[in-house]
Coordinates of C-alpha atoms in Angstrom, one line a residue:
M1 CA 40.8 -18.4 3.7
G2 CA 37.3 -17.1 2.8
A3 CA 34.1 -17.4 4.8
E4 CA 33.7 -21.1 3.9
A5 CA 37.0 -22.1 5.4
E6 CA 36.7 -25.4 7.3
T7 CA 38.6 -27.0 10.2
G8 CA 40.4 -30.3 9.8
T9 CA 37.3 -32.0 10.8
G10 CA 35.5 -30.7 7.7
R11 CA 33.3 -28.3 9.6
P12 CA 33.1 -24.6 9.1
N13 CA 35.4 -22.8 11.5
R14 CA 34.1 -20.4 14.2
Q15 CA 35.1 -17.3 12.3
A16 CA 33.2 -18.5 9.2
R17 CA 30.0 -19.3 11.3
V18 CA 30.0 -15.9 12.9
R19 CA 30.6 -14.1 9.6
R20 CA 27.7 -16.0 8.1
S21 CA 25.3 -15.4 11.0
T22 CA 26.0 -11.6 10.9
R23 CA 24.9 -11.3 7.3
W24 CA 21.2 -12.1 8.2
P25 CA 20.5 -8.8 10.0
Q26 CA 21.7 -6.9 6.9
R27 CA 19.6 -9.1 4.7
W28 CA 16.4 -8.3 6.8
T29 CA 17.0 -4.5 7.2
H30 CA 17.9 -4.0 3.6
R31 CA 15.1 -2.6 1.6
P32 CA 12.6 -2.5 4.4
A33 CA 9.9 -1.2 2.1
A34 CA 10.1 -4.4 0.0
R35 CA 9.9 -6.6 3.2
F36 CA 6.8 -4.7 4.3
A37 CA 5.3 -5.1 0.8
V38 CA 5.7 -8.8 1.1
L39 CA 3.9 -9.0 4.4
L40 CA 1.2 -6.7 3.0
V41 CA 0.5 -9.0 0.1
L42 CA 0.3 -12.0 2.5
A43 CA -2.0 -10.0 4.8
L44 CA -4.2 -9.2 1.8
A45 CA -4.3 -12.9 0.7
V46 CA -5.5 -14.1 4.1
R47 CA -8.0 -11.3 4.6
A48 CA -9.4 -11.4 1.1
P49 CA -12.5 -13.2 2.3
S50 CA -13.4 -10.2 4.4
F51 CA -14.2 -8.2 1.2
R52 CA -16.7 -10.9 0.3
R53 CA -19.5 -10.1 2.7
P54 CA -21.2 -6.7 3.4
F55 CA -20.5 -7.2 7.2
W56 CA -19.1 -9.9 9.4
S57 CA -20.2 -9.0 12.8
P58 CA -22.6 -6.7 14.8
D59 CA -19.6 -4.7 16.0
E60 CA -18.9 -3.6 12.3
G61 CA -22.6 -2.5 12.1
Y62 CA -22.3 -0.7 15.4
L63 CA -19.1 1.1 14.3
A64 CA -20.5 1.9 10.8
T65 CA -23.7 3.3 12.4
E66 CA -21.6 5.4 14.8
A67 CA -19.5 6.7 12.0
V68 CA -22.4 7.9 10.0
A69 CA -23.9 9.7 12.9
L70 CA -20.5 11.3 13.7
R71 CA -20.3 12.5 10.0
H72 CA -23.6 14.2 10.4
G73 CA -22.6 16.2 13.4
G74 CA -23.1 13.6 16.2
R75 CA -20.9 13.9 19.3
M76 CA -19.0 11.0 20.7
Y77 CA -20.3 9.9 24.1
A78 CA -23.2 12.2 23.8
D79 CA -25.2 11.5 20.5
V80 CA -23.5 8.1 20.0
V81 CA -22.3 6.0 22.9
D82 CA -20.4 2.8 23.3
R83 CA -18.3 1.1 26.0
K84 CA -15.2 1.5 23.9
P85 CA -12.6 4.3 23.3
P86 CA -13.0 6.6 20.2
L87 CA -10.2 5.7 17.7
V88 CA -12.0 3.0 15.8
P89 CA -15.2 4.9 15.3
W90 CA -13.1 7.9 14.2
L91 CA -11.2 5.6 11.7
Y92 CA -14.6 4.4 10.3
E93 CA -15.7 8.0 10.0
A94 CA -12.6 9.0 8.2
C95 CA -13.0 6.1 5.8
F96 CA -16.6 6.9 5.0
A97 CA -15.5 10.6 4.3
V98 CA -13.3 9.1 1.5
S99 CA -15.3 6.1 0.2
G100 CA -18.8 7.0 1.3
P101 CA -20.9 5.1 3.9
G102 CA -22.3 2.5 1.6
S103 CA -19.4 0.0 1.9
L104 CA -16.6 -1.1 4.4
W105 CA -14.1 -1.8 1.7
L106 CA -11.7 0.9 2.8
V107 CA -12.0 0.0 6.4
R108 CA -11.1 -3.5 5.4
A109 CA -8.2 -2.3 3.5
C110 CA -7.1 -0.5 6.6
A111 CA -7.4 -3.8 8.6
V112 CA -5.1 -5.4 6.0
V113 CA -2.5 -2.7 6.6
A114 CA -2.8 -3.0 10.2
L115 CA -2.2 -6.8 10.1
A116 CA 0.9 -6.2 8.0
V117 CA 2.3 -3.5 10.3
T118 CA 1.7 -5.9 13.3
A119 CA 3.6 -8.6 11.5
L120 CA 6.4 -6.2 10.6
F121 CA 6.9 -5.1 14.4
V122 CA 6.6 -8.7 15.5
A123 CA 9.3 -9.6 12.8
R124 CA 11.6 -6.7 14.0
L125 CA 11.2 -7.7 17.6
A126 CA 12.0 -11.4 16.8
A127 CA 15.0 -10.4 14.8
A128 CA 16.3 -8.3 17.8
E129 CA 15.6 -10.9 20.5
C130 CA 15.8 -14.2 18.8
G131 CA 18.3 -13.6 15.9
A132 CA 17.7 -12.3 12.4
W133 CA 16.9 -15.8 11.2
A134 CA 13.5 -15.4 13.1
A135 CA 12.3 -12.2 11.3
W136 CA 10.6 -13.9 8.3
P137 CA 9.1 -16.8 10.4
A138 CA 7.7 -14.3 12.9
G139 CA 6.2 -12.0 10.3
V140 CA 4.7 -14.9 8.4
L141 CA 3.4 -16.6 11.5
T142 CA 1.7 -13.4 12.8
V143 CA -0.3 -13.1 9.5
A144 CA -1.1 -16.8 9.4
A145 CA -2.3 -17.0 13.1
S146 CA -4.7 -14.1 12.6
T147 CA -6.9 -16.7 10.5
A148 CA -7.0 -19.3 13.4
L149 CA -10.4 -18.0 14.7
P150 CA -14.0 -18.4 13.4
A151 CA -14.3 -16.6 10.2
P152 CA -16.6 -13.8 11.6
D153 CA -14.0 -13.0 14.3
A154 CA -11.0 -13.3 12.1
M155 CA -12.4 -11.3 9.2
A156 CA -14.2 -8.5 11.0
A157 CA -12.6 -5.1 10.8
T158 CA -13.1 -4.3 14.5
F159 CA -11.2 -3.2 17.5
E160 CA -8.7 -6.1 18.1
I161 CA -7.2 -6.0 14.6
F162 CA -6.6 -2.2 14.8
M163 CA -5.2 -2.6 18.4
L164 CA -2.5 -5.2 17.5
P165 CA -0.1 -2.8 15.6
A166 CA 0.2 -0.5 18.6
T167 CA 0.6 -3.3 21.1
A168 CA 3.4 -4.9 19.0
A169 CA 5.1 -1.5 18.5
A170 CA 5.0 -0.8 22.2
M171 CA 6.8 -4.0 23.0
Y172 CA 9.3 -3.4 20.2
Y173 CA 10.1 0.1 21.4
G174 CA 10.3 -1.1 25.0
S175 CA 12.9 -3.7 23.9
R176 CA 14.9 -0.9 22.4
R177 CA 14.6 1.2 25.7
R178 CA 12.6 3.9 23.9
F179 CA 10.1 4.2 26.6
L180 CA 8.6 7.5 25.5
A181 CA 7.8 6.0 22.1
A182 CA 6.6 2.9 23.7
G183 CA 4.2 4.8 26.0
A184 CA 2.9 6.8 23.0
V185 CA 2.0 3.8 20.9
L186 CA 0.6 2.1 24.1
A187 CA -1.8 5.1 24.5
V188 CA -2.9 4.4 20.9
A189 CA -3.6 0.8 21.8
T190 CA -5.5 1.8 24.8
L191 CA -7.6 4.4 22.9
T192 CA -8.4 1.7 20.4
K193 CA -9.6 -0.9 23.1
Q194 CA -9.1 -0.8 26.8
V195 CA -7.3 -4.1 26.9
G196 CA -4.7 -2.6 24.7
L197 CA -3.0 -1.5 28.0
A198 CA -1.9 -5.1 28.5
P199 CA 1.7 -4.5 27.4
L200 CA 2.1 -2.0 30.4
L201 CA 2.8 -5.0 32.6
P202 CA 5.8 -6.2 30.7
L203 CA 6.9 -2.7 29.9
A204 CA 6.9 -1.8 33.7
V205 CA 9.0 -4.8 34.4
Q206 CA 11.5 -3.6 31.7
V207 CA 11.7 -0.2 33.4
L208 CA 12.1 -1.7 36.9
T209 CA 14.9 -4.1 35.7
S210 CA 16.8 -1.3 33.8
P211 CA 19.9 0.2 35.4
R212 CA 19.2 2.2 38.5
R213 CA 20.5 5.5 37.0
R214 CA 18.0 5.1 34.1
R215 CA 15.0 3.7 36.0
L216 CA 13.4 7.0 36.9
R217 CA 14.0 8.6 33.6
S218 CA 12.6 5.5 31.8
G219 CA 9.5 5.3 34.0
A220 CA 8.8 9.0 33.5
A221 CA 9.1 8.6 29.8
L222 CA 6.8 5.6 29.7
A223 CA 4.2 7.4 31.9
A224 CA 4.5 10.6 29.8
G225 CA 4.0 8.8 26.5
L226 CA 1.0 7.0 27.8
L227 CA -0.8 9.6 29.8
V228 CA -0.5 12.7 27.6
P229 CA -2.4 11.4 24.6
V230 CA -5.1 9.6 26.8
T231 CA -5.6 12.8 28.9
G232 CA -5.7 15.0 25.7
C233 CA -8.4 12.7 24.3
A234 CA -10.4 13.0 27.5
L235 CA -10.2 16.7 27.5
L236 CA -11.3 16.8 23.8
L237 CA -14.3 14.7 24.3
G238 CA -15.1 15.8 27.9
T239 CA -13.5 14.2 30.9
R240 CA -16.6 13.0 32.6
P241 CA -18.3 11.3 29.5
F242 CA -14.9 9.8 28.4
V243 CA -14.0 8.3 31.7
F244 CA -17.5 7.0 32.2
W245 CA -18.0 5.3 28.9
V246 CA -14.4 4.0 28.6
F247 CA -13.6 2.9 32.0
L248 CA -16.7 3.0 34.4
S249 CA -19.8 1.9 32.2
S250 CA -19.0 -1.8 32.0
G251 CA -19.8 -3.0 35.5
S252 CA -23.0 -5.0 34.9
Y253 CA -21.7 -6.3 31.6
A254 CA -18.5 -7.6 33.3
D255 CA -20.5 -9.1 36.2
S256 CA -22.7 -11.2 33.8
P257 CA -20.5 -13.9 32.5
A258 CA -21.9 -16.8 30.4
A259 CA -22.8 -20.1 31.8
L260 CA -19.8 -22.3 32.8
G261 CA -20.5 -24.7 29.9
A262 CA -20.6 -21.9 27.4
M263 CA -17.6 -20.3 28.7
C264 CA -15.6 -23.6 28.5
G265 CA -16.8 -24.2 25.0
H266 CA -15.8 -20.8 23.8
V267 CA -12.4 -21.1 25.4
A268 CA -11.7 -24.6 24.3
G269 CA -12.9 -24.0 20.7
N270 CA -10.7 -20.8 20.2
L271 CA -7.6 -22.2 21.9
L272 CA -7.9 -25.4 19.9
R273 CA -7.8 -23.6 16.7
L274 CA -4.7 -21.6 17.8
A275 CA -3.2 -24.9 19.0
V276 CA -3.7 -26.4 15.6
L277 CA -1.9 -23.6 13.8
F278 CA 1.0 -23.6 16.3
G279 CA 1.0 -27.5 16.5
A280 CA 4.2 -28.0 14.6
F281 CA 6.1 -25.9 17.3
V282 CA 5.1 -28.3 19.9
P283 CA 8.3 -30.5 19.5
F284 CA 10.4 -27.5 20.4
L285 CA 8.7 -26.8 23.8
P286 CA 10.2 -29.3 26.2
R287 CA 13.7 -28.0 26.0
F288 CA 12.5 -24.3 26.1
L289 CA 10.3 -24.9 29.2
A290 CA 13.1 -26.8 30.9
R291 CA 15.1 -23.5 30.9
R292 CA 14.0 -22.1 34.2
P293 CA 13.9 -19.7 35.8
F294 CA 12.9 -17.6 32.9
S295 CA 14.7 -14.2 32.6
G296 CA 15.4 -11.5 30.2
F297 CA 13.2 -11.4 27.2
D298 CA 11.6 -14.8 27.9
R299 CA 10.2 -13.3 31.2
V300 CA 9.0 -10.2 29.3
L301 CA 7.2 -12.5 26.7
W302 CA 5.5 -14.6 29.4
L303 CA 4.2 -11.4 31.2
W304 CA 3.0 -10.1 27.8
L305 CA 1.0 -13.4 27.3
L306 CA -0.3 -13.4 30.8
A307 CA -1.5 -9.8 30.6
S308 CA -3.0 -10.4 27.1
A309 CA -4.8 -13.5 28.5
A310 CA -6.2 -11.3 31.3
G311 CA -7.6 -9.1 28.5
V312 CA -9.2 -12.1 26.9
T313 CA -10.7 -13.1 30.3
A314 CA -12.1 -9.7 31.2
G315 CA -15.8 -10.1 31.6
F316 CA -15.6 -13.9 31.0
H317 CA -17.4 -13.7 27.6
F318 CA -14.5 -15.1 25.6
Y319 CA -15.7 -13.9 22.1
G320 CA -13.4 -15.3 19.4
H321 CA -12.0 -12.0 18.3
Y322 CA -10.7 -11.4 21.9
F323 CA -8.2 -14.1 21.3
L324 CA -6.4 -12.1 18.5
Q325 CA -4.4 -10.2 21.1
L326 CA -2.7 -13.5 22.0
V327 CA -1.1 -13.9 18.7
P328 CA 2.0 -11.7 18.8
P329 CA 3.2 -13.1 22.2
L330 CA 2.5 -16.7 21.1
V331 CA 4.5 -16.1 17.9
L332 CA 7.4 -14.8 19.7
L333 CA 7.3 -17.6 22.4
A334 CA 7.3 -20.2 19.6
L335 CA 10.3 -18.7 18.1
R336 CA 12.0 -18.5 21.3
A337 CA 11.4 -22.2 21.8
V338 CA 12.9 -22.8 18.4
R339 CA 15.9 -20.7 19.4
A340 CA 16.4 -22.8 22.6
N341 CA 16.6 -26.0 20.3
R342 CA 18.6 -24.6 17.4
F343 CA 21.9 -25.7 18.8
R344 CA 22.3 -28.7 21.0
P345 CA 25.5 -28.9 23.2
E346 CA 27.8 -31.9 23.1
L347 CA 31.1 -32.6 24.9
G348 CA 34.0 -31.3 22.9
S349 CA 35.4 -28.0 21.9
G350 CA 34.0 -25.0 19.9
S351 CA 31.6 -22.2 20.4
P352 CA 28.0 -21.7 19.6
P353 CA 27.4 -19.6 16.5
E354 CA 24.8 -17.5 18.5
V355 CA 25.1 -16.5 22.1
E356 CA 22.1 -15.3 24.2
P357 CA 22.5 -11.5 24.4
G358 CA 23.9 -10.4 27.7
T359 CA 25.3 -13.9 28.7
A360 CA 28.8 -15.3 28.4
S361 CA 30.2 -18.8 28.4
R362 CA 31.1 -20.4 31.6
P363 CA 34.9 -20.4 32.2
G364 CA 36.4 -23.7 31.8
T365 CA 33.6 -25.3 29.9
A366 CA 34.4 -26.8 26.5
T367 CA 31.2 -27.3 24.5
R368 CA 30.5 -28.2 20.9
F369 CA 27.3 -27.1 19.3
R370 CA 25.5 -28.9 16.5
T371 CA 22.3 -28.3 14.6
T372 CA 19.8 -31.2 14.6
A373 CA 17.3 -31.9 11.9
L374 CA 14.4 -31.1 14.3
S375 CA 15.8 -27.8 15.5
G376 CA 17.8 -26.5 12.6
S377 CA 16.6 -24.4 9.7
R378 CA 14.8 -27.2 8.2
G379 CA 12.8 -27.7 11.4
V380 CA 11.8 -24.1 11.4
A381 CA 10.9 -24.2 7.8
V382 CA 8.7 -27.3 8.2
A383 CA 6.9 -25.7 11.3
V384 CA 6.2 -22.5 9.3
A385 CA 5.1 -24.4 6.3
A386 CA 2.7 -26.4 8.4
A387 CA 1.3 -23.3 9.9
L388 CA 0.7 -21.9 6.5
A389 CA -1.0 -25.0 5.4
V390 CA -3.4 -24.7 8.4
C391 CA -3.8 -21.0 7.6
G392 CA -4.8 -21.9 4.0
V393 CA -7.5 -24.3 5.3
F394 CA -8.9 -21.6 7.7
T395 CA -8.9 -19.0 4.9
A396 CA -10.6 -21.3 2.4
G397 CA -13.2 -21.9 5.1
A398 CA -13.6 -18.1 5.4
W399 CA -14.4 -17.9 1.7
R400 CA -17.5 -20.1 2.2
A401 CA -18.5 -18.8 5.6
S402 CA -21.2 -16.2 6.3
P403 CA -21.9 -14.1 9.4
P404 CA -24.6 -15.5 11.6
Q405 CA -28.0 -14.1 10.6
M406 CA -26.7 -12.1 7.7
G407 CA -29.7 -13.0 5.6
R408 CA -32.0 -11.9 8.4
S409 CA -30.3 -8.6 8.9
L410 CA -30.4 -8.0 5.1
A411 CA -34.1 -8.8 4.9
V412 CA -35.0 -6.5 8.0
A413 CA -33.0 -3.7 6.6
A414 CA -34.8 -4.1 3.2
A415 CA -38.2 -4.0 5.1
V416 CA -37.2 -0.8 6.9
D417 CA -36.1 0.8 3.6
A418 CA -39.5 0.0 2.2
H419 CA -41.4 1.4 5.0
S420 CA -39.6 4.6 5.6
T421 CA -37.8 7.2 3.6
P422 CA -34.1 8.6 4.0
G423 CA -33.8 10.7 7.0
Q424 CA -36.7 9.2 8.9
R425 CA -35.5 7.8 12.4
V426 CA -35.7 4.2 13.3
L427 CA -35.5 2.5 16.6
L428 CA -34.2 -1.2 16.5
W429 CA -35.0 -3.1 19.8
G430 CA -32.5 -5.9 19.2
M431 CA -28.8 -6.7 19.0
H432 CA -28.1 -6.1 15.3
P433 CA -27.2 -2.5 14.8
E434 CA -25.9 -3.3 11.3
E435 CA -29.5 -2.9 10.2
Y436 CA -29.3 0.8 10.7
W437 CA -26.3 1.0 8.4
L438 CA -27.7 -1.5 5.9
A439 CA -31.1 0.3 5.6
G440 CA -29.4 3.9 5.5
R441 CA -31.6 5.2 8.3
P442 CA -30.4 7.2 11.3
A443 CA -31.0 5.7 14.8
S444 CA -33.5 7.5 17.0
S445 CA -31.5 6.9 20.2
R446 CA -27.9 7.1 21.2
Y447 CA -28.2 3.4 22.3
L448 CA -27.8 1.5 19.2
T449 CA -28.6 -1.9 20.7
A450 CA -30.9 -3.2 23.5
G451 CA -27.8 -4.5 25.2
L452 CA -27.0 -1.0 26.8
L453 CA -30.5 -0.7 28.1
T454 CA -31.0 -4.3 29.3
N455 CA -27.4 -5.7 29.9
F456 CA -28.1 -8.5 27.4
S457 CA -25.2 -10.0 25.6
G458 CA -25.0 -13.1 23.5
G459 CA -24.2 -16.1 25.9
A460 CA -24.3 -14.0 29.0
D461 CA -26.1 -14.7 32.2
V462 CA -29.8 -14.3 31.4
H463 CA -30.7 -13.8 35.0
R464 CA -28.9 -10.4 34.9
V465 CA -31.0 -8.9 32.0
G466 CA -33.4 -6.2 32.8
A467 CA -33.7 -2.4 33.1
R468 CA -32.1 -2.4 36.6
Y469 CA -28.9 -3.8 35.0
A470 CA -28.7 -1.2 32.3
V471 CA -25.9 1.3 32.0
P472 CA -26.5 3.9 34.8
G473 CA -28.8 6.7 33.7
A474 CA -29.5 5.1 30.3
W475 CA -33.4 4.7 30.8
T476 CA -33.7 8.3 31.8
A477 CA -32.0 9.5 28.7
F478 CA -33.7 6.9 26.6
R479 CA -37.1 8.1 27.7
R480 CA -36.2 11.8 27.0
E481 CA -35.1 10.8 23.5
L482 CA -38.4 9.0 22.6
A483 CA -40.4 11.9 23.9
A484 CA -38.5 14.6 22.1
A485 CA -38.3 12.8 18.7
P486 CA -40.4 9.6 18.4
P487 CA -39.0 7.2 15.8
C488 CA -40.9 6.8 12.7
L489 CA -40.4 3.0 12.7
V490 CA -39.7 0.6 15.6
V491 CA -38.3 -2.9 14.9
D492 CA -39.0 -5.4 17.6
E493 CA -36.5 -8.2 17.3
S494 CA -36.9 -9.4 20.9
A495 CA -39.1 -12.4 20.2
G496 CA -37.7 -15.4 22.1
T497 CA -35.1 -13.3 24.0
P498 CA -34.8 -12.3 27.7
Y499 CA -35.5 -8.7 26.8
R500 CA -39.0 -8.8 25.2
V501 CA -40.7 -5.5 24.8
A502 CA -43.4 -6.6 27.4
G503 CA -41.0 -6.5 30.1
Y504 CA -40.1 -2.8 29.5
P505 CA -43.3 -0.7 30.2
P506 CA -42.1 2.6 28.9
L507 CA -41.5 1.0 25.4
A508 CA -44.5 -1.3 25.5
R509 CA -46.8 1.7 26.3
L510 CA -45.3 3.7 23.4
L511 CA -45.9 1.0 20.9
A512 CA -49.5 0.3 22.1
R513 CA -50.4 4.0 22.0
S514 CA -48.7 5.3 18.9
Y515 CA -47.7 2.6 16.5
L516 CA -49.2 0.0 14.3
P517 CA -47.7 -3.2 13.0
V518 CA -46.8 -3.0 9.2
A519 CA -44.6 -6.1 8.6
V520 CA -43.1 -9.2 10.0
V521 CA -39.7 -10.4 8.8
D522 CA -38.5 -13.6 10.2
S523 CA -40.0 -13.0 13.6
A524 CA -39.0 -9.3 13.7
R525 CA -42.2 -7.2 14.0
I526 CA -42.0 -3.7 12.3
Y527 CA -44.2 -0.9 13.7
R528 CA -44.9 2.5 12.0
R529 CA -45.9 5.5 13.9
T530 CA -49.7 6.6 13.4
G531 CA -50.5 10.0 12.2
G532 CA -47.4 10.2 9.9
C533 CA -43.6 10.6 10.5

């Protein structure tokens, strides 16, 4: 009989179920370009609000200002500096070379592609480890969950959104035992942001649990794939500045956490938004969590989530965009929970349509499996539909949202443009580097915010703000830059902050001796150098 043959009880026989289940991998792998195109359209739909605003976060402004300086011959970690690896500034620079520096539209298009690629790798990993039925839910959930954060964090084209494809790819290649490729894409993730190294923990566990005859070879391949690109990048940019700015410059910043109440508020708010989006998967959890001890791919996923959570926690600042790195492991854990519920055993005879890879039925055990309304295909569809509905609410909110202080930054940039000419250097003593980029003026210092010179960070411990907490050596270089090429304009945005100009004598003396106030824009005081620029 055909694939729909039934037993005397009216239920499809075992062979029919097996044949039907094996069709799904072919359906997912057939025409992969079309599958990616669907995920790309969905990613564009949820990130469409990102094109609505000129910028979404100071990080975008920092990266844009860095990219402009690099395009004009600046050197990374010399003429422009940041506590981040170089790949995203280089990406901005490449986009500006194509589209010009006046808009971030091409960068945001790259962010759409990055999200779709992340969804594709998560889908492939879900198909391989949960069953091919999980591929579409995994891809859709990855895109949807990326919106479950405040709009400026969800829509900004910054480090996390570009880090996610490489972290997901590293886990996918690790699951396929392709450790050289896993190490290479892990290097890309690390060179995007340091916490991109988080998948190294589950990958190392996979290496250690591989057959003994392959363990040394797998470990060597993983190490080579990771270390060769990172070492090459360090040699290209200079080993000492690369190691310092990427790995050693964040000591004071990491030691200045926000107040306990602020930390708890950030954590609770961001986790609550993620919980709302994944809420429809909660009924699947009890049966999944009861399967202890965790082993195989479940253990790998929990380690990935743990390592990603450590990345979110680093520095105890808990900004919303940090939580994006939790999305891929959360999606896969949700679908593993669904898989644990898909077929419920009953006393009787028969075999499950799907068997956990690497496991076998216990001899002498007769078990019948049936699909329930909660755990079957309908339950998965309902959970994914609920997540999409929540995603729609978050996306609609993003259409109406604006970055904090966007109007103020635009007004300050307009005033800077009015009181200077293109090419004249400007010093912004504040935390909004997007004003350099919006005004189209070069920065007079490699330090694009007061944060690197004072250790100030939004919500951080104000008792650890001051010149003595600055990046080591920063004030020596800063005084040298001001003496060699004094800025034409100085914008003091420190009113009401812990880093007021009066607390930094070298800067205060310079303003008093050589500058006169020419404008005030929403408490930001603009000074112009006397004697011409």
